[in-house]
Amino acid sequence: MLPANPLFVETILTRMPVGLMILDGDGNIARTNPALSAMLGIAPHELQGRGWAEVFMAEGNNLEFNQVIVDVVHNELEFLSRSVPFVDPAGSRRELGVLSCFIRQQDSVAGIVLLFQDMTELARMHDAERRIYREKLRLEREREEALRLLAQAVAHQVRNPATVIGGVAGMLIRQHSGEPALGRMLDVIREETLRLEAMVAEVSSFAAISAGVLHRVDWHALLHGWAADRLAEADEADIVLHACTGMGVVYPDLVRLLLDELYDNARRFAHTDRALKVTVSVSHEDGWTRLVMQDNGRGMGRDSLPYVFDPFFTSRSDGVGMGLCKVKRCMMLHGGTAAAENVHGGGARFIMRFPPRSASAENGDVPPPENGLR
């Protein structure tokens, strides 16, 4: 075991990359190390033996930095961990992480140890990440809005001709019921017209999706109510709700819509040899809410995964390909994200992430938070 001699301790303090400041019982700076002087841009002799308030509060700068020390000293906040900005005498700005701990002697505080870590580069990376996220979100919003307007225009222009074609085909079928060859061709026209009308209806439904008003909801009540409604319509599936607790500020109608679309998607791709099981779970992390729906169906082709949220993408001959596109739009309006993946052993998993919002947002629409990409 190495002896705890002064030279050994001095070597550690001098070499350690973390800044160190020790305050004595009177609030004077009893000890610092070279790393701290480098971070603060203040020479060791300008720190040693002086009161911390005399050093840092004389110029009236760095209010957040000073407030941390005030909180630690006067409120005896041990193990306080905080990140604060600091501007050194040369005008350079840094982001410092501060951690406090106490030196106690016979139930009294003999000194306070403050450890500092230079987090400037990490903060810069986080800022860049936030800017990239905001730009990505802006581009996605522009793309989704352009798609919505296009869908609205296409649906309007196609609906009337499709209705006329279908009506004329039906009339000709009735007039030429005794001509089988012609009847078969007219049946194809009518069937394809009906498929086109179904596509127009789906596109119109997508174009009509809007945010509405945010509400503070209980996830347990919202999801249990949705599950009860779906099971009342059809009892061929088993819906399991797991850990669906906590509060959230969301657009409730959009949440129900995306759940409906995901549930219908699971039913369309269910195995024919086993009962469909759908599991829904909710978890919370750093203010974000993670809503997951998983099924035990056939899953998605590996080549299809990157495109499942794209409009009109479908692997079914009778599909339109707008269901998962609606899910993505619902999440975009929340300022969140939607992702899809296959489950090992069979099935698909859809992960929706809702960003943090304060309860005060429930009275109206607010822009998505700028917390960065999580």
C-alpha positions as a Python dict, from the first residue, in 0.01 Angstrom:
ca = {
    (1, 'M'): (0, 0, 0),
    (2, 'L'): (142, 341, -99),
    (3, 'P'): (204, 582, 188),
    (4, 'A'): (-19, 892, 205),
    (5, 'N'): (275, 1132, 230),
    (6, 'P'): (255, 1500, 123),
    (7, 'L'): (461, 1444, -193),
    (8, 'F'): (229, 1166, -304),
    (9, 'V'): (-83, 1379, -244),
    (10, 'E'): (77, 1682, -414),
    (11, 'T'): (162, 1475, -722),
    (12, 'I'): (-195, 1353, -754),
    (13, 'L'): (-344, 1702, -719),
    (14, 'T'): (-97, 1850, -967),
    (15, 'R'): (-146, 1580, -1230),
    (16, 'M'): (-520, 1527, -1207),
    (17, 'P'): (-710, 1653, -1517),
    (18, 'V'): (-1008, 1767, -1310),
    (19, 'G'): (-1008, 2115, -1163),
    (20, 'L'): (-998, 2129, -782),
    (21, 'M'): (-1093, 2406, -540),
    (22, 'I'): (-1099, 2355, -164),
    (23, 'L'): (-1270, 2620, 51),
    (24, 'D'): (-1195, 2638, 422),
    (25, 'G'): (-1454, 2703, 690),
    (26, 'D'): (-1430, 3080, 637),
    (27, 'G'): (-1495, 3062, 262),
    (28, 'N'): (-1134, 3121, 162),
    (29, 'I'): (-970, 2929, -120),
    (30, 'A'): (-734, 2694, 63),
    (31, 'R'): (-617, 2485, -231),
    (32, 'T'): (-637, 2471, -611),
    (33, 'N'): (-457, 2277, -881),
    (34, 'P'): (-314, 2364, -1226),
    (35, 'A'): (-613, 2216, -1409),
    (36, 'L'): (-847, 2463, -1238),
    (37, 'S'): (-628, 2762, -1327),
    (38, 'A'): (-623, 2647, -1690),
    (39, 'M'): (-1002, 2619, -1698),
    (40, 'L'): (-1070, 2954, -1530),
    (41, 'G'): (-785, 3146, -1693),
    (42, 'I'): (-676, 3268, -1350),
    (43, 'A'): (-323, 3222, -1217),
    (44, 'P'): (-282, 3009, -900),
    (45, 'H'): (-145, 3303, -693),
    (46, 'E'): (-462, 3502, -774),
    (47, 'L'): (-675, 3225, -624),
    (48, 'Q'): (-479, 3087, -330),
    (49, 'G'): (-572, 3230, 11),
    (50, 'R'): (-838, 3470, -115),
    (51, 'G'): (-1211, 3457, -43),
    (52, 'W'): (-1407, 3297, -325),
    (53, 'A'): (-1652, 3592, -333),
    (54, 'E'): (-1360, 3836, -365),
    (55, 'V'): (-1226, 3643, -667),
    (56, 'F'): (-1543, 3563, -856),
    (57, 'M'): (-1806, 3820, -756),
    (58, 'A'): (-1605, 4141, -773),
    (59, 'E'): (-1671, 4197, -1143),
    (60, 'G'): (-2036, 4094, -1130),
    (61, 'N'): (-1990, 3844, -1412),
    (62, 'N'): (-2066, 3471, -1431),
    (63, 'L'): (-2387, 3488, -1231),
    (64, 'E'): (-2478, 3120, -1283),
    (65, 'F'): (-2130, 3007, -1182),
    (66, 'N'): (-2138, 3224, -869),
    (67, 'Q'): (-2488, 3104, -781),
    (68, 'V'): (-2366, 2744, -774),
    (69, 'I'): (-2099, 2830, -517),
    (70, 'V'): (-2351, 3033, -316),
    (71, 'D'): (-2591, 2739, -311),
    (72, 'V'): (-2319, 2499, -199),
    (73, 'V'): (-2172, 2726, 71),
    (74, 'H'): (-2485, 2876, 224),
    (75, 'N'): (-2729, 2589, 170),
    (76, 'E'): (-2474, 2314, 233),
    (77, 'L'): (-2570, 2130, -85),
    (78, 'E'): (-2344, 1828, -86),
    (79, 'F'): (-2300, 1628, -408),
    (80, 'L'): (-2452, 1909, -612),
    (81, 'S'): (-2386, 1838, -980),
    (82, 'R'): (-2451, 2114, -1230),
    (83, 'S'): (-2330, 2244, -1564),
    (84, 'V'): (-2281, 2621, -1588),
    (85, 'P'): (-2121, 2870, -1831),
    (86, 'F'): (-1806, 3057, -1731),
    (87, 'V'): (-1635, 3349, -1908),
    (88, 'D'): (-1267, 3388, -1817),
    (89, 'P'): (-1088, 3726, -1786),
    (90, 'A'): (-980, 3705, -2152),
    (91, 'G'): (-1343, 3675, -2262),
    (92, 'S'): (-1334, 3305, -2358),
    (93, 'R'): (-1651, 3117, -2278),
    (94, 'R'): (-1647, 2767, -2134),
    (95, 'E'): (-1905, 2522, -2008),
    (96, 'L'): (-1801, 2378, -1672),
    (97, 'G'): (-1940, 2080, -1486),
    (98, 'V'): (-1933, 2138, -1107),
    (99, 'L'): (-1953, 1873, -834),
    (100, 'S'): (-1948, 1951, -460),
    (101, 'C'): (-1857, 1743, -157),
    (102, 'F'): (-1784, 1832, 204),
    (103, 'I'): (-1496, 1773, 444),
    (104, 'R'): (-1660, 1705, 780),
    (105, 'Q'): (-1509, 1702, 1124),
    (106, 'Q'): (-1712, 1615, 1434),
    (107, 'D'): (-2051, 1686, 1272),
    (108, 'S'): (-1938, 2023, 1136),
    (109, 'V'): (-1818, 2131, 793),
    (110, 'A'): (-1444, 2187, 796),
    (111, 'G'): (-1415, 2252, 425),
    (112, 'I'): (-1583, 2224, 88),
    (113, 'V'): (-1435, 2050, -214),
    (114, 'L'): (-1545, 2167, -558),
    (115, 'L'): (-1446, 1962, -861),
    (116, 'F'): (-1464, 2117, -1208),
    (117, 'Q'): (-1466, 1950, -1548),
    (118, 'D'): (-1431, 2135, -1878),
    (119, 'M'): (-1737, 2031, -2080),
    (120, 'T'): (-1701, 2299, -2348),
    (121, 'E'): (-1638, 2057, -2635),
    (122, 'L'): (-1919, 1829, -2522),
    (123, 'A'): (-2159, 2125, -2502),
    (124, 'R'): (-2050, 2236, -2849),
    (125, 'M'): (-2124, 1888, -2984),
    (126, 'H'): (-2467, 1891, -2818),
    (127, 'D'): (-2542, 2234, -2969),
    (128, 'A'): (-2443, 2106, -3313),
    (129, 'E'): (-2660, 1798, -3258),
    (130, 'R'): (-2956, 2019, -3166),
    (131, 'R'): (-2906, 2234, -3476),
    (132, 'I'): (-2894, 1924, -3697),
    (133, 'Y'): (-3208, 1791, -3529),
    (134, 'R'): (-3395, 2119, -3580),
    (135, 'E'): (-3291, 2135, -3944),
    (136, 'K'): (-3391, 1772, -3999),
    (137, 'L'): (-3725, 1837, -3833),
    (138, 'R'): (-3779, 2147, -4047),
    (139, 'L'): (-3707, 1958, -4368),
    (140, 'E'): (-3935, 1672, -4262),
    (141, 'R'): (-4213, 1917, -4184),
    (142, 'E'): (-4176, 2085, -4522),
    (143, 'R'): (-4178, 1746, -4695),
    (144, 'E'): (-4483, 1627, -4501),
    (145, 'E'): (-4671, 1951, -4567),
    (146, 'A'): (-4591, 1932, -4939),
    (147, 'L'): (-4709, 1571, -4941),
    (148, 'R'): (-5029, 1668, -4759),
    (149, 'L'): (-5108, 1944, -5009),
    (150, 'L'): (-5030, 1714, -5301),
    (151, 'A'): (-5250, 1441, -5154),
    (152, 'Q'): (-5530, 1690, -5103),
    (153, 'A'): (-5508, 1809, -5465),
    (154, 'V'): (-5481, 1459, -5612),
    (155, 'A'): (-5774, 1329, -5409),
    (156, 'H'): (-5988, 1621, -5522),
    (157, 'Q'): (-5896, 1579, -5890),
    (158, 'V'): (-5928, 1199, -5900),
    (159, 'R'): (-6245, 1150, -5697),
    (160, 'N'): (-6494, 1280, -5955),
    (161, 'P'): (-6353, 1095, -6260),
    (162, 'A'): (-6329, 771, -6059),
    (163, 'T'): (-6692, 803, -5952),
    (164, 'V'): (-6803, 865, -6310),
    (165, 'I'): (-6601, 571, -6447),
    (166, 'G'): (-6740, 338, -6184),
    (167, 'G'): (-7095, 454, -6250),
    (168, 'V'): (-7064, 412, -6625),
    (169, 'A'): (-6908, 65, -6584),
    (170, 'G'): (-7197, -43, -6363),
    (171, 'M'): (-7450, 86, -6614),
    (172, 'L'): (-7281, -98, -6903),
    (173, 'I'): (-7268, -421, -6701),
    (174, 'R'): (-7644, -404, -6652),
    (175, 'Q'): (-7707, -321, -7019),
    (176, 'H'): (-7484, -602, -7150),
    (177, 'S'): (-7554, -873, -6896),
    (178, 'G'): (-7592, -1128, -7174),
    (179, 'E'): (-7241, -1077, -7311),
    (180, 'P'): (-6998, -1268, -7081),
    (181, 'A'): (-6673, -1156, -7248),
    (182, 'L'): (-6768, -788, -7231),
    (183, 'G'): (-6905, -836, -6880),
    (184, 'R'): (-6572, -970, -6755),
    (185, 'M'): (-6387, -669, -6894),
    (186, 'L'): (-6640, -432, -6741),
    (187, 'D'): (-6603, -614, -6407),
    (188, 'V'): (-6228, -547, -6418),
    (189, 'I'): (-6295, -178, -6485),
    (190, 'R'): (-6540, -159, -6194),
    (191, 'E'): (-6308, -345, -5954),
    (192, 'E'): (-6012, -126, -6041),
    (193, 'T'): (-6232, 182, -6007),
    (194, 'L'): (-6335, 69, -5659),
    (195, 'R'): (-5966, 21, -5574),
    (196, 'L'): (-5892, 370, -5703),
    (197, 'E'): (-6178, 513, -5494),
    (198, 'A'): (-6038, 336, -5186),
    (199, 'M'): (-5699, 491, -5256),
    (200, 'V'): (-5859, 836, -5292),
    (201, 'A'): (-6035, 786, -4958),
    (202, 'E'): (-5705, 693, -4788),
    (203, 'V'): (-5525, 990, -4942),
    (204, 'S'): (-5806, 1222, -4834),
    (205, 'S'): (-5787, 1078, -4483),
    (206, 'F'): (-5411, 1144, -4473),
    (207, 'A'): (-5455, 1502, -4599),
    (208, 'A'): (-5719, 1568, -4332),
    (209, 'I'): (-5491, 1482, -4036),
    (210, 'S'): (-5435, 1791, -3821),
    (211, 'A'): (-5294, 1851, -3475),
    (212, 'G'): (-5592, 1996, -3289),
    (213, 'V'): (-5530, 2094, -2928),
    (214, 'L'): (-5281, 1943, -2685),
    (215, 'H'): (-5421, 1781, -2371),
    (216, 'R'): (-5269, 1643, -2055),
    (217, 'V'): (-5358, 1274, -2050),
    (218, 'D'): (-5319, 970, -1829),
    (219, 'W'): (-5153, 707, -2047),
    (220, 'H'): (-5322, 425, -1854),
    (221, 'A'): (-5671, 565, -1915),
    (222, 'L'): (-5602, 658, -2278),
    (223, 'L'): (-5461, 319, -2378),
    (224, 'H'): (-5708, 109, -2179),
    (225, 'G'): (-5995, 304, -2337),
    (226, 'W'): (-5850, 250, -2685),
    (227, 'A'): (-5794, -122, -2625),
    (228, 'A'): (-6150, -170, -2495),
    (229, 'D'): (-6293, -2, -2806),
    (230, 'R'): (-6088, -217, -3044),
    (231, 'L'): (-6168, -541, -2867),
    (232, 'A'): (-6536, -451, -2871),
    (233, 'E'): (-6518, -428, -3252),
    (234, 'A'): (-6336, -757, -3306),
    (235, 'D'): (-6231, -1018, -3052),
    (236, 'E'): (-5991, -1217, -3270),
    (237, 'A'): (-5685, -1043, -3119),
    (238, 'D'): (-5532, -1030, -2775),
    (239, 'I'): (-5421, -681, -2668),
    (240, 'V'): (-5182, -669, -2373),
    (241, 'L'): (-5102, -336, -2209),
    (242, 'H'): (-4772, -338, -2020),
    (243, 'A'): (-4654, -64, -1780),
    (244, 'C'): (-4875, 196, -1948),
    (245, 'T'): (-4855, 455, -1672),
    (246, 'G'): (-4761, 819, -1627),
    (247, 'M'): (-4891, 1148, -1761),
    (248, 'G'): (-4826, 1310, -2097),
    (249, 'V'): (-4917, 1617, -2302),
    (250, 'V'): (-5027, 1492, -2645),
    (251, 'Y'): (-5290, 1519, -2916),
    (252, 'P'): (-5521, 1238, -2795),
    (253, 'D'): (-5702, 1194, -3128),
    (254, 'L'): (-5372, 1154, -3311),
    (255, 'V'): (-5252, 897, -3057),
    (256, 'R'): (-5569, 693, -3108),
    (257, 'L'): (-5535, 726, -3485),
    (258, 'L'): (-5178, 598, -3492),
    (259, 'L'): (-5272, 311, -3257),
    (260, 'D'): (-5561, 220, -3488),
    (261, 'E'): (-5335, 220, -3793),
    (262, 'L'): (-5069, 9, -3623),
    (263, 'Y'): (-5330, -235, -3491),
    (264, 'D'): (-5492, -269, -3834),
    (265, 'N'): (-5148, -321, -3985),
    (266, 'A'): (-5084, -602, -3734),
    (267, 'R'): (-5416, -766, -3827),
    (268, 'R'): (-5336, -749, -4199),
    (269, 'F'): (-5000, -921, -4152),
    (270, 'A'): (-5100, -1169, -3882),
    (271, 'H'): (-5009, -1536, -3909),
    (272, 'T'): (-5294, -1755, -4025),
    (273, 'D'): (-5194, -2042, -3795),
    (274, 'R'): (-5192, -1861, -3462),
    (275, 'A'): (-5394, -1601, -3276),
    (276, 'L'): (-5282, -1242, -3311),
    (277, 'K'): (-5124, -1091, -3000),
    (278, 'V'): (-5050, -719, -2975),
    (279, 'T'): (-4849, -576, -2684),
    (280, 'V'): (-4843, -203, -2605),
    (281, 'S'): (-4600, -53, -2354),
    (282, 'V'): (-4507, 295, -2231),
    (283, 'S'): (-4182, 408, -2072),
    (284, 'H'): (-4038, 746, -1978),
    (285, 'E'): (-3680, 875, -1999),
    (286, 'D'): (-3546, 1232, -1965),
    (287, 'G'): (-3896, 1370, -2015),
    (288, 'W'): (-3951, 1175, -2339),
    (289, 'T'): (-4224, 912, -2363),
    (290, 'R'): (-4161, 590, -2555),
    (291, 'L'): (-4475, 416, -2683),
    (292, 'V'): (-4415, 72, -2832),
    (293, 'M'): (-4656, -160, -3014),
    (294, 'Q'): (-4535, -512, -3091),
    (295, 'D'): (-4716, -795, -3267),
    (296, 'N'): (-4651, -1164, -3329),
    (297, 'G'): (-4725, -1153, -3701),
    (298, 'R'): (-4507, -1212, -4004),
    (299, 'G'): (-4285, -909, -3962),
    (300, 'M'): (-4144, -703, -4246),
    (301, 'G'): (-3902, -788, -4524),
    (302, 'R'): (-3549, -666, -4459),
    (303, 'D'): (-3550, -470, -4784),
    (304, 'S'): (-3885, -312, -4695),
    (305, 'L'): (-3791, -171, -4354),
    (306, 'P'): (-3644, 161, -4477),
    (307, 'Y'): (-3962, 239, -4672),
    (308, 'V'): (-4251, 124, -4452),
    (309, 'F'): (-4346, 483, -4357),
    (310, 'D'): (-4335, 608, -4716),
    (311, 'P'): (-4666, 690, -4891),
    (312, 'F'): (-4813, 420, -5116),
    (313, 'F'): (-4551, 164, -5011),
    (314, 'T'): (-4716, -173, -4955),
    (315, 'S'): (-4636, -540, -5005),
    (316, 'R'): (-5003, -634, -5048),
    (317, 'S'): (-5169, -642, -5390),
    (318, 'D'): (-5488, -498, -5240),
    (319, 'G'): (-5315, -243, -5017),
    (320, 'V'): (-5292, 134, -5053),
    (321, 'G'): (-4983, 194, -4841),
    (322, 'M'): (-5099, 500, -4644),
    (323, 'G'): (-5152, 350, -4297),
    (324, 'L'): (-4796, 376, -4165),
    (325, 'C'): (-4754, 707, -4350),
    (326, 'K'): (-5038, 836, -4128),
    (327, 'V'): (-4851, 711, -3821),
    (328, 'K'): (-4543, 907, -3922),
    (329, 'R'): (-4749, 1222, -3981),
    (330, 'C'): (-4911, 1190, -3637),
    (331, 'M'): (-4567, 1168, -3477),
    (332, 'M'): (-4434, 1456, -3687),
    (333, 'L'): (-4716, 1678, -3561),
    (334, 'H'): (-4611, 1582, -3207),
    (335, 'G'): (-4249, 1674, -3287),
    (336, 'G'): (-4156, 1311, -3221),
    (337, 'T'): (-4027, 1014, -3416),
    (338, 'A'): (-4152, 678, -3542),
    (339, 'A'): (-3935, 374, -3612),
    (340, 'A'): (-3997, 14, -3714),
    (341, 'E'): (-3802, -307, -3664),
    (342, 'N'): (-3851, -681, -3683),
    (343, 'V'): (-3879, -894, -3371),
    (344, 'H'): (-3654, -1196, -3334),
    (345, 'G'): (-3870, -1503, -3373),
    (346, 'G'): (-4138, -1326, -3576),
    (347, 'G'): (-4343, -1010, -3559),
    (348, 'A'): (-4293, -638, -3592),
    (349, 'R'): (-4219, -366, -3339),
    (350, 'F'): (-4307, 4, -3383),
    (351, 'I'): (-4145, 261, -3154),
    (352, 'M'): (-4294, 609, -3115),
    (353, 'R'): (-4107, 873, -2912),
    (354, 'F'): (-4296, 1176, -2783),
    (355, 'P'): (-4088, 1480, -2680),
    (356, 'P'): (-4113, 1654, -2342),
    (357, 'R'): (-4380, 1917, -2300),
    (358, 'S'): (-4491, 2106, -1993),
    (359, 'A'): (-4843, 2076, -1861),
    (360, 'S'): (-4899, 2442, -1953),
    (361, 'A'): (-4898, 2337, -2319),
    (362, 'E'): (-5231, 2160, -2284),
    (363, 'N'): (-5427, 2479, -2360),
    (364, 'G'): (-5295, 2517, -2712),
    (365, 'D'): (-5053, 2415, -2979),
    (366, 'V'): (-4684, 2472, -2915),
    (367, 'P'): (-4378, 2408, -3129),
    (368, 'P'): (-4175, 2094, -3060),
    (369, 'P'): (-3912, 2131, -2789),
    (370, 'E'): (-3548, 2194, -2873),
    (371, 'N'): (-3400, 1931, -2645),
    (372, 'G'): (-3182, 1782, -2912),
    (373, 'L'): (-3183, 1446, -3076),
    (374, 'R'): (-3221, 1171, -2822),
}
